[in-house]
PDB file of C-alpha atoms and ligand atoms in Angstrom:
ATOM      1  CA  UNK A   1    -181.111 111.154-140.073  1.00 97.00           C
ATOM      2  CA  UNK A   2    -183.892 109.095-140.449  1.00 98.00           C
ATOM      3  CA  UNK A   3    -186.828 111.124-142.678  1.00 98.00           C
ATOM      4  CA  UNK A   4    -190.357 109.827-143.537  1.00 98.00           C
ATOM      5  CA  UNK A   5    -193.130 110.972-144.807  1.00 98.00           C
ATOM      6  CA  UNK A   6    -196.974 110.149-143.006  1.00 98.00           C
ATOM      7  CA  UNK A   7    -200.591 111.368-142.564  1.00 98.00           C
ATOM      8  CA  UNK A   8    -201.378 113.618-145.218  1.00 97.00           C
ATOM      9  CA  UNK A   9    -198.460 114.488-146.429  1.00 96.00           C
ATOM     10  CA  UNK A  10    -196.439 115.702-143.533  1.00 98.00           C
ATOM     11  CA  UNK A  11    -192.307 115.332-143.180  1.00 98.00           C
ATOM     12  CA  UNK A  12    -191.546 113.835-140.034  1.00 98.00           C
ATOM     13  CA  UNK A  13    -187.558 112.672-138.337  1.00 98.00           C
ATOM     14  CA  UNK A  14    -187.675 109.258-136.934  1.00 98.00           C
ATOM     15  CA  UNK A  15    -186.225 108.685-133.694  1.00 96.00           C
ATOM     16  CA  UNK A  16    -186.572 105.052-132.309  1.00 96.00           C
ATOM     17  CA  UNK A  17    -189.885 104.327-131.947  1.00 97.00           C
ATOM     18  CA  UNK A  18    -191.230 108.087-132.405  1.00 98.00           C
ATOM     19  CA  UNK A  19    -191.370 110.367-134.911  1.00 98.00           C
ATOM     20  CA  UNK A  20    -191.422 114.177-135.154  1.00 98.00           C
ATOM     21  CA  UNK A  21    -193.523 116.673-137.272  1.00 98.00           C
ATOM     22  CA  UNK A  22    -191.531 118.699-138.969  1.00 98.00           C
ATOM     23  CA  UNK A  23    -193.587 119.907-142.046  1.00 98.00           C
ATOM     24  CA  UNK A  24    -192.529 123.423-141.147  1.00 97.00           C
ATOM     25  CA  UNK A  25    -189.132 123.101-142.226  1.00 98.00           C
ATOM     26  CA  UNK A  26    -191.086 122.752-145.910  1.00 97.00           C
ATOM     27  CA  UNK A  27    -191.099 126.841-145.480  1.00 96.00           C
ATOM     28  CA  UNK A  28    -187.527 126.842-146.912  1.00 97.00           C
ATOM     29  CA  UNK A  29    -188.616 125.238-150.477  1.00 96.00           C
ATOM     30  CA  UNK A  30    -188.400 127.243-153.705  1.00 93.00           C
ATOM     31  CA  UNK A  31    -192.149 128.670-154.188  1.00 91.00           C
ATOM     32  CA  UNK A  32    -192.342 126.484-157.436  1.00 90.00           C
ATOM     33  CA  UNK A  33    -194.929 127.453-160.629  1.00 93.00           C
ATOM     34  CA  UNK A  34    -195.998 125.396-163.423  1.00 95.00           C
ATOM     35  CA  UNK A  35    -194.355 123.766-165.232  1.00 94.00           C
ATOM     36  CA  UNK A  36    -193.147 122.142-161.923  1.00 92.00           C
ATOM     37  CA  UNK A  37    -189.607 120.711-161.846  1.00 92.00           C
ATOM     38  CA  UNK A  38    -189.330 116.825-163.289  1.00 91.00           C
ATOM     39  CA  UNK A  39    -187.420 116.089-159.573  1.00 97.00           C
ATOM     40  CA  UNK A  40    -188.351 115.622-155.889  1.00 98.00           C
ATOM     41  CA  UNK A  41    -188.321 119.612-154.219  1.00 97.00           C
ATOM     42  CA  UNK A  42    -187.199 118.298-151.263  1.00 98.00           C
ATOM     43  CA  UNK A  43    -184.572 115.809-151.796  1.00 98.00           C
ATOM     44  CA  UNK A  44    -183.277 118.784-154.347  1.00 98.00           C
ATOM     45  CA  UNK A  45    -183.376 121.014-151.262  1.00 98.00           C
ATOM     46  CA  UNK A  46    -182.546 118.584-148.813  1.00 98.00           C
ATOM     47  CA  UNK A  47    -179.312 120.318-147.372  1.00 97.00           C
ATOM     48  CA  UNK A  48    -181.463 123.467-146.358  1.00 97.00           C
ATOM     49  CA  UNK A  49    -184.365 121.251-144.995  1.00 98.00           C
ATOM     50  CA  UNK A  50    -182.227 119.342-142.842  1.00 97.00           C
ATOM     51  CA  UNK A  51    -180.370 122.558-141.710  1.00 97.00           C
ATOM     52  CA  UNK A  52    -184.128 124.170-141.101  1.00 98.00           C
ATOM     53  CA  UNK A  53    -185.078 121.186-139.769  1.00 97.00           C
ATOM     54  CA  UNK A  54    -182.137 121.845-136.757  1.00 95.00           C
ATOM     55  CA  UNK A  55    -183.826 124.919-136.367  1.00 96.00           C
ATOM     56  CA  UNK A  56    -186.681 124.547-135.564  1.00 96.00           C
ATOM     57  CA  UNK A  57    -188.320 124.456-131.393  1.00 93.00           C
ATOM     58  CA  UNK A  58    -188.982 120.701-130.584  1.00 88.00           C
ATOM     59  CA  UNK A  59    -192.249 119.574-130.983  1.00 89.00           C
ATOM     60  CA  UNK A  60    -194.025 116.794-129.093  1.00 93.00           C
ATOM     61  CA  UNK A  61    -193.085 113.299-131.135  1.00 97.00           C
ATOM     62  CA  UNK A  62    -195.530 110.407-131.693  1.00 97.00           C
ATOM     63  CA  UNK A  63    -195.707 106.949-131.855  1.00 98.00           C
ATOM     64  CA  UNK A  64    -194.343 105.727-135.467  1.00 97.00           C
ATOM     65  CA  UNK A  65    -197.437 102.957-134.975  1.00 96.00           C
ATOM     66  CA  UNK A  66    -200.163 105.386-134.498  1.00 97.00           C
ATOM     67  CA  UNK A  67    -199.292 106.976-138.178  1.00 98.00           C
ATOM     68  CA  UNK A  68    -199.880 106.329-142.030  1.00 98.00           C
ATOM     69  CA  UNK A  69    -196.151 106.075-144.147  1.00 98.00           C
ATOM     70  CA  UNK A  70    -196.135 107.181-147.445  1.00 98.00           C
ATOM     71  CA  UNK A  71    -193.089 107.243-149.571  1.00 98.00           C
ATOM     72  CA  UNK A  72    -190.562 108.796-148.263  1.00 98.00           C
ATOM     73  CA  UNK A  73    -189.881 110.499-151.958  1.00 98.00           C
ATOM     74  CA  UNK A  74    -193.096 111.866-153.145  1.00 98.00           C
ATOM     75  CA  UNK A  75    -192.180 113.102-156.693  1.00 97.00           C
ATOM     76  CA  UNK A  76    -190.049 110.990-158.308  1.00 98.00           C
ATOM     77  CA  UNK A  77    -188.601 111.438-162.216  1.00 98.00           C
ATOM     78  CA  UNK A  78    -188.658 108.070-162.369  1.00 98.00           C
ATOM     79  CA  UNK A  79    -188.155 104.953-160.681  1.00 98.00           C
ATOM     80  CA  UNK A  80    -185.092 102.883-162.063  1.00 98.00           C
ATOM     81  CA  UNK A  81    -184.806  99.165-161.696  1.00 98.00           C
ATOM     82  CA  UNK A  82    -182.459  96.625-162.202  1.00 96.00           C
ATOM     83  CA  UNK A  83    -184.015  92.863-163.307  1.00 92.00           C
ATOM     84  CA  UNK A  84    -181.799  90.237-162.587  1.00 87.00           C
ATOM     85  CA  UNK A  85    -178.880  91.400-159.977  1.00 93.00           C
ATOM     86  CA  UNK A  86    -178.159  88.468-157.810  1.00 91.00           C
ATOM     87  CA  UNK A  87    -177.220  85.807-159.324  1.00 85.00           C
ATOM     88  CA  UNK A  88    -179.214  83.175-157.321  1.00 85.00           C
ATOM     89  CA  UNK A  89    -182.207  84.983-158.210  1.00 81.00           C
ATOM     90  CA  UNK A  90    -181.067  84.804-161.938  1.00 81.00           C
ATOM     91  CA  UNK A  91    -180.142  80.844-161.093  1.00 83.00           C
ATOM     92  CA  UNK A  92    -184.124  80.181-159.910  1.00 84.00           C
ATOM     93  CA  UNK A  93    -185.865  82.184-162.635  1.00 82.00           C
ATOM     94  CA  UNK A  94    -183.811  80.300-165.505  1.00 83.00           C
ATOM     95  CA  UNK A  95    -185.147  77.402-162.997  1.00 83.00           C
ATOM     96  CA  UNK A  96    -189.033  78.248-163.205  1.00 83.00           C
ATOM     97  CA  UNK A  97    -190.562  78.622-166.213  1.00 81.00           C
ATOM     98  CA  UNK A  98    -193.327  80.038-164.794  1.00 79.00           C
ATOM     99  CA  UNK A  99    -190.972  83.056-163.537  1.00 80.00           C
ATOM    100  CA  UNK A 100    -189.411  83.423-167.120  1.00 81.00           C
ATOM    101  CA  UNK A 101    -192.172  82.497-169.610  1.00 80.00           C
ATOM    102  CA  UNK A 102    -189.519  81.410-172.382  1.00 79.00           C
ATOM    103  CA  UNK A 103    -188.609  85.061-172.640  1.00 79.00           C
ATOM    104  CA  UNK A 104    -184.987  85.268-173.280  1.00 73.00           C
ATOM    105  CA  UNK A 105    -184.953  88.705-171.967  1.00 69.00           C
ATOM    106  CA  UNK A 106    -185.847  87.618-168.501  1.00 71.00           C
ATOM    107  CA  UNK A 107    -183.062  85.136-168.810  1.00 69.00           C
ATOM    108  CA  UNK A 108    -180.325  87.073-169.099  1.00 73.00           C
ATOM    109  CA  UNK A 109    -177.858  88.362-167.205  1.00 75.00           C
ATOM    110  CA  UNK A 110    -178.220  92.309-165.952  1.00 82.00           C
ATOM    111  CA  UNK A 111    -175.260  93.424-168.945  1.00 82.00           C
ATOM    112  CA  UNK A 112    -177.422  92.035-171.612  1.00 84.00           C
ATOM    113  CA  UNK A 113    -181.258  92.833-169.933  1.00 87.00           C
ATOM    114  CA  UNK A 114    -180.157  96.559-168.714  1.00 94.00           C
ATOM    115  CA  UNK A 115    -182.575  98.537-166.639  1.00 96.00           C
ATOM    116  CA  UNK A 116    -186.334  98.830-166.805  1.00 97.00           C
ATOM    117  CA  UNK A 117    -188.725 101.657-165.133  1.00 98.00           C
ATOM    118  CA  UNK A 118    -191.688 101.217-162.985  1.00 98.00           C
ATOM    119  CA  UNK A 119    -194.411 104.142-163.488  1.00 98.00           C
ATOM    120  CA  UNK A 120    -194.043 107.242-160.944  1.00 98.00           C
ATOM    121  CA  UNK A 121    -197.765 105.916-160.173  1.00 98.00           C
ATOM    122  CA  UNK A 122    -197.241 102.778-158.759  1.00 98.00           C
ATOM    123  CA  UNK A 123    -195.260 104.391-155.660  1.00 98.00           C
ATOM    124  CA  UNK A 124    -196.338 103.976-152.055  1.00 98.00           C
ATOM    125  CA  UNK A 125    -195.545 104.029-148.898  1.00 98.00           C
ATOM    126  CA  UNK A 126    -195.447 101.387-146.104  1.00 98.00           C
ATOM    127  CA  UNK A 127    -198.463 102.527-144.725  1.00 98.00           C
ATOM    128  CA  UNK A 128    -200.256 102.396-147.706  1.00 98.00           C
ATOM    129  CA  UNK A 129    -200.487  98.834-148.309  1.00 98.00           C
ATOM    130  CA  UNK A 130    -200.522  96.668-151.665  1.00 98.00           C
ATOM    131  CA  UNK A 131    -203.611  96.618-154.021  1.00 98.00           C
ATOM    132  CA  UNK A 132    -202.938  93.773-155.597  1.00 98.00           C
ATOM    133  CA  UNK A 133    -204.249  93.023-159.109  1.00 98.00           C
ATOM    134  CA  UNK A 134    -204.668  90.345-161.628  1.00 98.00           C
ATOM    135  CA  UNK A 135    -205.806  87.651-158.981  1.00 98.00           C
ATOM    136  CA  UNK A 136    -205.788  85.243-161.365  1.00 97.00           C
ATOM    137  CA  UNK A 137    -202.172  85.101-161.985  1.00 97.00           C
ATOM    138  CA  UNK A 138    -199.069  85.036-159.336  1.00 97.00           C
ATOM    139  CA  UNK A 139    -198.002  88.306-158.032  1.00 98.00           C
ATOM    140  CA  UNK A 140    -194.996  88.356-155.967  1.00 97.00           C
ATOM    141  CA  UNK A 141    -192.814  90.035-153.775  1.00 97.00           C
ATOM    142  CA  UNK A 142    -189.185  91.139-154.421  1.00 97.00           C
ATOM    143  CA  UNK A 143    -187.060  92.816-151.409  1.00 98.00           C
ATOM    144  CA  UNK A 144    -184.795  95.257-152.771  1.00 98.00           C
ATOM    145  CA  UNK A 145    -182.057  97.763-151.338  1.00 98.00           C
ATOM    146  CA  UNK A 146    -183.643 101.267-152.684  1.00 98.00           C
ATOM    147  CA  UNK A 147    -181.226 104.219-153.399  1.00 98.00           C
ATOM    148  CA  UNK A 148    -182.453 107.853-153.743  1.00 98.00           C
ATOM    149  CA  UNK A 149    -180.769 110.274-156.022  1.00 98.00           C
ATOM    150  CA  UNK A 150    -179.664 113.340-154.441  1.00 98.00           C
ATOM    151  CA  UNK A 151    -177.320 114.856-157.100  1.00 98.00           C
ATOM    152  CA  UNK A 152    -178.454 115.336-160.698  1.00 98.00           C
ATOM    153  CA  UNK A 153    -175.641 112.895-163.037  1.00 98.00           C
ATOM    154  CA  UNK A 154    -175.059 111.728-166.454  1.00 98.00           C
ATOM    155  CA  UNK A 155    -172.167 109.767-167.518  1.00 98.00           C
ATOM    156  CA  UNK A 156    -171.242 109.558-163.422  1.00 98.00           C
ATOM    157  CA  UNK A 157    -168.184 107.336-162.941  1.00 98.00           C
ATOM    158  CA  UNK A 158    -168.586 105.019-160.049  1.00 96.00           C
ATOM    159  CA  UNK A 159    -165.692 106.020-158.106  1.00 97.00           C
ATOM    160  CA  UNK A 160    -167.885 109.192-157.523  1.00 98.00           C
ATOM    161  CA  UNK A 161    -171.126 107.265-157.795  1.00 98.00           C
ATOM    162  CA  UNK A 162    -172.185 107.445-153.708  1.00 98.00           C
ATOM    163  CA  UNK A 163    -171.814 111.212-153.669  1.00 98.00           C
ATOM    164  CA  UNK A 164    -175.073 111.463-155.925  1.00 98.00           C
ATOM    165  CA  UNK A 165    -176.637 108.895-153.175  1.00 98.00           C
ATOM    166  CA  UNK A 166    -179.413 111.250-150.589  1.00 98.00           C
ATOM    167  CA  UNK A 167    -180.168 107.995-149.297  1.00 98.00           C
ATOM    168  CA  UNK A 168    -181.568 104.468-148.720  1.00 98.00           C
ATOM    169  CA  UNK A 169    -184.837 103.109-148.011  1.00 98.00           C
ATOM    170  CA  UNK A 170    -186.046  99.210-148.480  1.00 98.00           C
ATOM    171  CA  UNK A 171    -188.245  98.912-151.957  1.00 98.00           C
ATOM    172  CA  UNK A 172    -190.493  95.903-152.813  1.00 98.00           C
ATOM    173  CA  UNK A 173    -190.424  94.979-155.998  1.00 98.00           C
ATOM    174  CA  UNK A 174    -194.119  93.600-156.958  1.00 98.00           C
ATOM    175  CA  UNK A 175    -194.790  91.728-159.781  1.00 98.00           C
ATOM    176  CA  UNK A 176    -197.377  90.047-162.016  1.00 98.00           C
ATOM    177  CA  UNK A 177    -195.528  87.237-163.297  1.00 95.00           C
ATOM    178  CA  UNK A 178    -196.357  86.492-167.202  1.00 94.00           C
ATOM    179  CA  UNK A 179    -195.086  87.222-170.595  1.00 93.00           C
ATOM    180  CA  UNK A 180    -195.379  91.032-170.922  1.00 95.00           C
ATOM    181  CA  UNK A 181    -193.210  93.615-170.519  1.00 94.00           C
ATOM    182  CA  UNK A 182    -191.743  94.374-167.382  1.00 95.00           C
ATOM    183  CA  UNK A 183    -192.578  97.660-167.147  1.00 97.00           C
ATOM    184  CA  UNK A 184    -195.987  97.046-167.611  1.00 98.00           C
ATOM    185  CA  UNK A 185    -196.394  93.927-165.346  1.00 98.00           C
ATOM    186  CA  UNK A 186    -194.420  95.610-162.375  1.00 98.00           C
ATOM    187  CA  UNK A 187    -196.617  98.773-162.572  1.00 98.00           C
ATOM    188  CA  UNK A 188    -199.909  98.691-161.085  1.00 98.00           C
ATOM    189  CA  UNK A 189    -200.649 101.149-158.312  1.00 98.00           C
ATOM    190  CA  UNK A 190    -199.064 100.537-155.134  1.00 98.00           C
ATOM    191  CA  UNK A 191    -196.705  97.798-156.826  1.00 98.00           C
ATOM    192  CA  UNK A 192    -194.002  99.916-155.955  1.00 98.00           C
ATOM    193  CA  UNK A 193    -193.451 100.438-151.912  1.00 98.00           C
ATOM    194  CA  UNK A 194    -190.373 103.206-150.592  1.00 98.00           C
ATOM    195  CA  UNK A 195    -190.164 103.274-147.003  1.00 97.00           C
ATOM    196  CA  UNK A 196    -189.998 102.938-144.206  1.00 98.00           C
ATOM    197  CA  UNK A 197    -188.177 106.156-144.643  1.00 98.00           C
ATOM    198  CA  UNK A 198    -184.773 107.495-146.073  1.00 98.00           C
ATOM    199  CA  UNK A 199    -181.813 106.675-143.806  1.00 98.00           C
ATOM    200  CA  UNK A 200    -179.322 109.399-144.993  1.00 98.00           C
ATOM    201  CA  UNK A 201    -175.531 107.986-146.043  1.00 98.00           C
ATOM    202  CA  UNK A 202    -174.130 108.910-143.043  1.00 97.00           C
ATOM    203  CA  UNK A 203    -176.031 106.251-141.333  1.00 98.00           C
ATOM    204  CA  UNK A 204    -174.743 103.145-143.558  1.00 98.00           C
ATOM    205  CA  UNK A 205    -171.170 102.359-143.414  1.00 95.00           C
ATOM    206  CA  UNK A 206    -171.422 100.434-146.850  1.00 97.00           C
ATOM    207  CA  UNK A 207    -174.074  99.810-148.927  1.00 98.00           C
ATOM    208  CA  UNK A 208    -172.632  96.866-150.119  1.00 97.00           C
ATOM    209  CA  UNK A 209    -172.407  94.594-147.364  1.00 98.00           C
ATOM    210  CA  UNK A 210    -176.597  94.780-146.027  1.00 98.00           C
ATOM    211  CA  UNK A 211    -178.711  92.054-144.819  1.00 98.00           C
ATOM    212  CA  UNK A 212    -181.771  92.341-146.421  1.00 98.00           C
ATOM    213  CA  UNK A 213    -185.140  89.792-145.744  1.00 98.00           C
ATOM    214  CA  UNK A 214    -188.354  89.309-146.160  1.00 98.00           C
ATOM    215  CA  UNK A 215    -191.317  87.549-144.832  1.00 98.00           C
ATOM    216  CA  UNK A 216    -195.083  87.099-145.576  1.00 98.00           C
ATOM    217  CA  UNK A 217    -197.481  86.736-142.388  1.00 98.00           C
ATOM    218  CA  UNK A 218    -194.102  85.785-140.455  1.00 98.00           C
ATOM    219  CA  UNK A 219    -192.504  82.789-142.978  1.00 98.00           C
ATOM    220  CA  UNK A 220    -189.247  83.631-144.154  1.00 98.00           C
ATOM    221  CA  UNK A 221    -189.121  83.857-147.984  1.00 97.00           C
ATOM    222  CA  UNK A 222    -185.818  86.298-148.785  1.00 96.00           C
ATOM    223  CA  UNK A 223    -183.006  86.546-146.943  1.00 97.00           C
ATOM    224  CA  UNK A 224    -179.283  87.573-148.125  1.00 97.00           C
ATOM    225  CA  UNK A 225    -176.578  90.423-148.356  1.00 97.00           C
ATOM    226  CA  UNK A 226    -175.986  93.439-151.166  1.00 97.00           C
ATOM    227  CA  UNK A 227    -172.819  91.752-151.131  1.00 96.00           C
ATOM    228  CA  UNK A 228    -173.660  89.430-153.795  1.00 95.00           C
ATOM    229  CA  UNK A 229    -175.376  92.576-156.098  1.00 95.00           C
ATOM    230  CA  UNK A 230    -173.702  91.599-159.232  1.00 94.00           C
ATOM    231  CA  UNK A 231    -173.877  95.360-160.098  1.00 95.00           C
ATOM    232  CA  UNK A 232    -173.303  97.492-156.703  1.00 96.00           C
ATOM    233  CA  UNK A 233    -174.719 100.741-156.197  1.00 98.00           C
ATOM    234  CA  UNK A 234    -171.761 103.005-157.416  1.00 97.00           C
ATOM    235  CA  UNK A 235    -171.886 100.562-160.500  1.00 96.00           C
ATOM    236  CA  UNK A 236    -175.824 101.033-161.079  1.00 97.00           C
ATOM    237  CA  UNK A 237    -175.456 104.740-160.964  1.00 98.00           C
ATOM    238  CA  UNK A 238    -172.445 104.359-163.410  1.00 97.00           C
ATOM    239  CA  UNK A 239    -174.455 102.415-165.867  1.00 96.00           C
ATOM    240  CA  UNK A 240    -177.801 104.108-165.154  1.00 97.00           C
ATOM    241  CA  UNK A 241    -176.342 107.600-165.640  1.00 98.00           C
ATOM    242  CA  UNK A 242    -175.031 106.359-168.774  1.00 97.00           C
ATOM    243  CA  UNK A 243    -178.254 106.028-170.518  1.00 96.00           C
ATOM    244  CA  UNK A 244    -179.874 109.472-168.520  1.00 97.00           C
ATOM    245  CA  UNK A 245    -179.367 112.233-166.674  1.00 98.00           C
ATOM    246  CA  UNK A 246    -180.042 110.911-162.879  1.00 98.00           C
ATOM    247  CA  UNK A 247    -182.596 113.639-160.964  1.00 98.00           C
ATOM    248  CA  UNK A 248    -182.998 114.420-157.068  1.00 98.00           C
ATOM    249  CA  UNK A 249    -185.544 112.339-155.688  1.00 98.00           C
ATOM    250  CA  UNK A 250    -185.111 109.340-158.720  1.00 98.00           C
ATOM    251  CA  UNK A 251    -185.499 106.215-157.193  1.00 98.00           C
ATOM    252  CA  UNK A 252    -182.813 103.455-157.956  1.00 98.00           C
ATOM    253  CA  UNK A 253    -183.884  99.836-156.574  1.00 98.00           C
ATOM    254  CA  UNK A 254    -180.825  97.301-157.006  1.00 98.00           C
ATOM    255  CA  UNK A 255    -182.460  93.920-158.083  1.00 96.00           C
ATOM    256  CA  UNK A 256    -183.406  90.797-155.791  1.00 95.00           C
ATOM    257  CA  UNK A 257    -181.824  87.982-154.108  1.00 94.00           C
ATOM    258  CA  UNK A 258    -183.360  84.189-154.793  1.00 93.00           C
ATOM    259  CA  UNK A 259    -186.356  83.088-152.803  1.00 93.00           C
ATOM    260  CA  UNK A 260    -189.511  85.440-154.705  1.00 93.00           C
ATOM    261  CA  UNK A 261    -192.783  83.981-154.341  1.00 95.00           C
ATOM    262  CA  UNK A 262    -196.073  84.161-154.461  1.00 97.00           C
ATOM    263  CA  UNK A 263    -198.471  86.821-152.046  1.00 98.00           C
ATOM    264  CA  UNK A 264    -202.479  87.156-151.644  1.00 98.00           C
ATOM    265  CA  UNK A 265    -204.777  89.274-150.249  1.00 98.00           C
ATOM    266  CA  UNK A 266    -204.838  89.307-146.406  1.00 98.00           C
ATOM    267  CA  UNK A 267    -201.090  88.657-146.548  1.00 98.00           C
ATOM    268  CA  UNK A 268    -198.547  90.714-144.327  1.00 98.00           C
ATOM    269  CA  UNK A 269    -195.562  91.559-145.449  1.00 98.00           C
ATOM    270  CA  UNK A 270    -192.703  91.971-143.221  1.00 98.00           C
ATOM    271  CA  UNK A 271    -189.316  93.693-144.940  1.00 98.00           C
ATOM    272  CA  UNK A 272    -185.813  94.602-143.311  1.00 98.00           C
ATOM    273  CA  UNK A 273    -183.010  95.969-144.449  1.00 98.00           C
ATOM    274  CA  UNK A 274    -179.730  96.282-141.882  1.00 98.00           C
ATOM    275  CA  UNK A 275    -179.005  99.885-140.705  1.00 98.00           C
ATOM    276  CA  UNK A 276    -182.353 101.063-142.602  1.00 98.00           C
ATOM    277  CA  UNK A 277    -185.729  99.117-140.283  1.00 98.00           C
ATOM    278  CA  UNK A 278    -188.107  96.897-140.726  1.00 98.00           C
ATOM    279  CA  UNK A 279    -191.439  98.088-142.983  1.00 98.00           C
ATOM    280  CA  UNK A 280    -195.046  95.861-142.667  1.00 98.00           C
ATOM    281  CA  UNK A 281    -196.970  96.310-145.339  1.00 98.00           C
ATOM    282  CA  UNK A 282    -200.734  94.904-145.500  1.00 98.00           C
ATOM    283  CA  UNK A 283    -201.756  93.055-148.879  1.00 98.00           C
ATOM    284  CA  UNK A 284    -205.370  93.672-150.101  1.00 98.00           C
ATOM    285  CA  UNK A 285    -207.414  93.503-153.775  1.00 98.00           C
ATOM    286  CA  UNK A 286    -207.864  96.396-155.816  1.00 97.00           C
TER     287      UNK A 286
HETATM  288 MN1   MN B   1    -187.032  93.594-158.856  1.00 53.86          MN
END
């Protein structure tokens, strides 16, 4: 099952080019009070809201071009990234000084830099667009395979890793390139993009064998496999999960291949990841 969110907030099931309102399935969600849960309701829930989903009368579908995407996760505990997990990528920013700064730490190799979060508040959706920031230094892109918790974990072992997996979607990566940390420098608003939608597990035979590419205003700039993720997926929820407990609706995105470079304003970004779509995403200034 393909699920997105779009408009203002609605759940909709993709289905080719279409996709399908079906907000009303929400119905079956806890009725939550403050404090509100630190996790996504409906990736927690997401085993009744498909099966509601199968319930309910068809409704008329629409074009997936005549609506807005948002992330396809709208509440996420956090949003866990890993730096330096291809090592090509690692190869051309060792290569570029001005991609590493002289910082050691964005040197190394993904056992000695570990993970880094981006703020909940930089997350958007394909339809949403980039804001980009800082215009006087490079921003870039970075194509990512995104994973979306569905099972809360700590201390998972990888051999059980995928079973905590709800799904994939493609994430971008953007980033201000310069000397501070990355949290900070990879967190504006809308620096983060989830979409074009979740593509549940069932729908990817292995999620470590995906082409994944990337183009700005149709130039290729990415283009590889997850088979060369140093760390895999089952091994980034291992060594996530080792540091914190892993919530429904956490976002997981797996590192870059080689090739990042530099986007502007009135750029448009083209993204695809095998089994998952194909995402556009229009780059503007704040
Ligand atoms: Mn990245």
């Amino acid at each position: 099952m393909r699920l997105c969110r779009f408009g203002a907030g609605a759940l909709g099931v993709v289905d080719g080019p279409m996709v399908r309102d079906v907000s009303a399935a929400l119905d079956v969600l806890p009725a939550y009070r403050y404090p509100l849960p630190s996790y996504d309701a409906v990736i927690a829930n997401l085993d009744v809201v498909r099966a509601r989903i199968g319930e309910l009368p068809n409704t008329a579908p629409v074009p997936l071009a005549s609506v807005k995407l948002l992330s396809p996760v709208a509440n996420p505990g956090k949003i866990v990234c890993a730096p330096v997990n291809y090592q090509k990528h690692l190869d051309e920013v060792r290569g570029q000084a001005q991609l590493h700064q002289g910082n050691e730490g964005h040197m190394a190799p993904i056992h000695t830099a570990g993970l880094f979060l981006k703020a909940t508040s930089s997350l958007v959706g394909a339809g949403e667009g980039i804001a980009l920031r800082k215009l006087d230094r490079r921003n870039d892109h970075e194509v990512e395979l995104a994973v979306i918790i569905g099972e809360m974990g700590s201390n998972v072992p990888r051999d059980q890793a995928l079973s905590h997996v709800a799904g994939y979607a493609i994430g971008l990566d953007i980033t201000i390139r310069g000397p501070e940390e990355r949290s900070l420098r990879k967190s504006p608003d809308s620096y983060a993009v989830l979409g074009p939608w979740l593509v549940t597990p069932d729908e990817i035979p292995n999620p470590g064998h995906l082409d994944l590419r990337i183009a700005v205003n149709g130039e290729e700039r990415q283009n590889s496999n997850t088979k060369y993720l140093i760390l895999g997926v089952a091994e980034l929820i291992e060594y996530a999960s080792s540091f914190y407990t892993l919530y429904p609706g956490d976002v997981l995105i797996t590192g870059t291949p080689e090739g990042v470079s530099p986007i502007q304003p009135g750029d448009v970004i083209s993204a695809y990841v095998e089994h998952i779509g194909t995402m556009e995403v229009k780059v503007r200034a704040a």
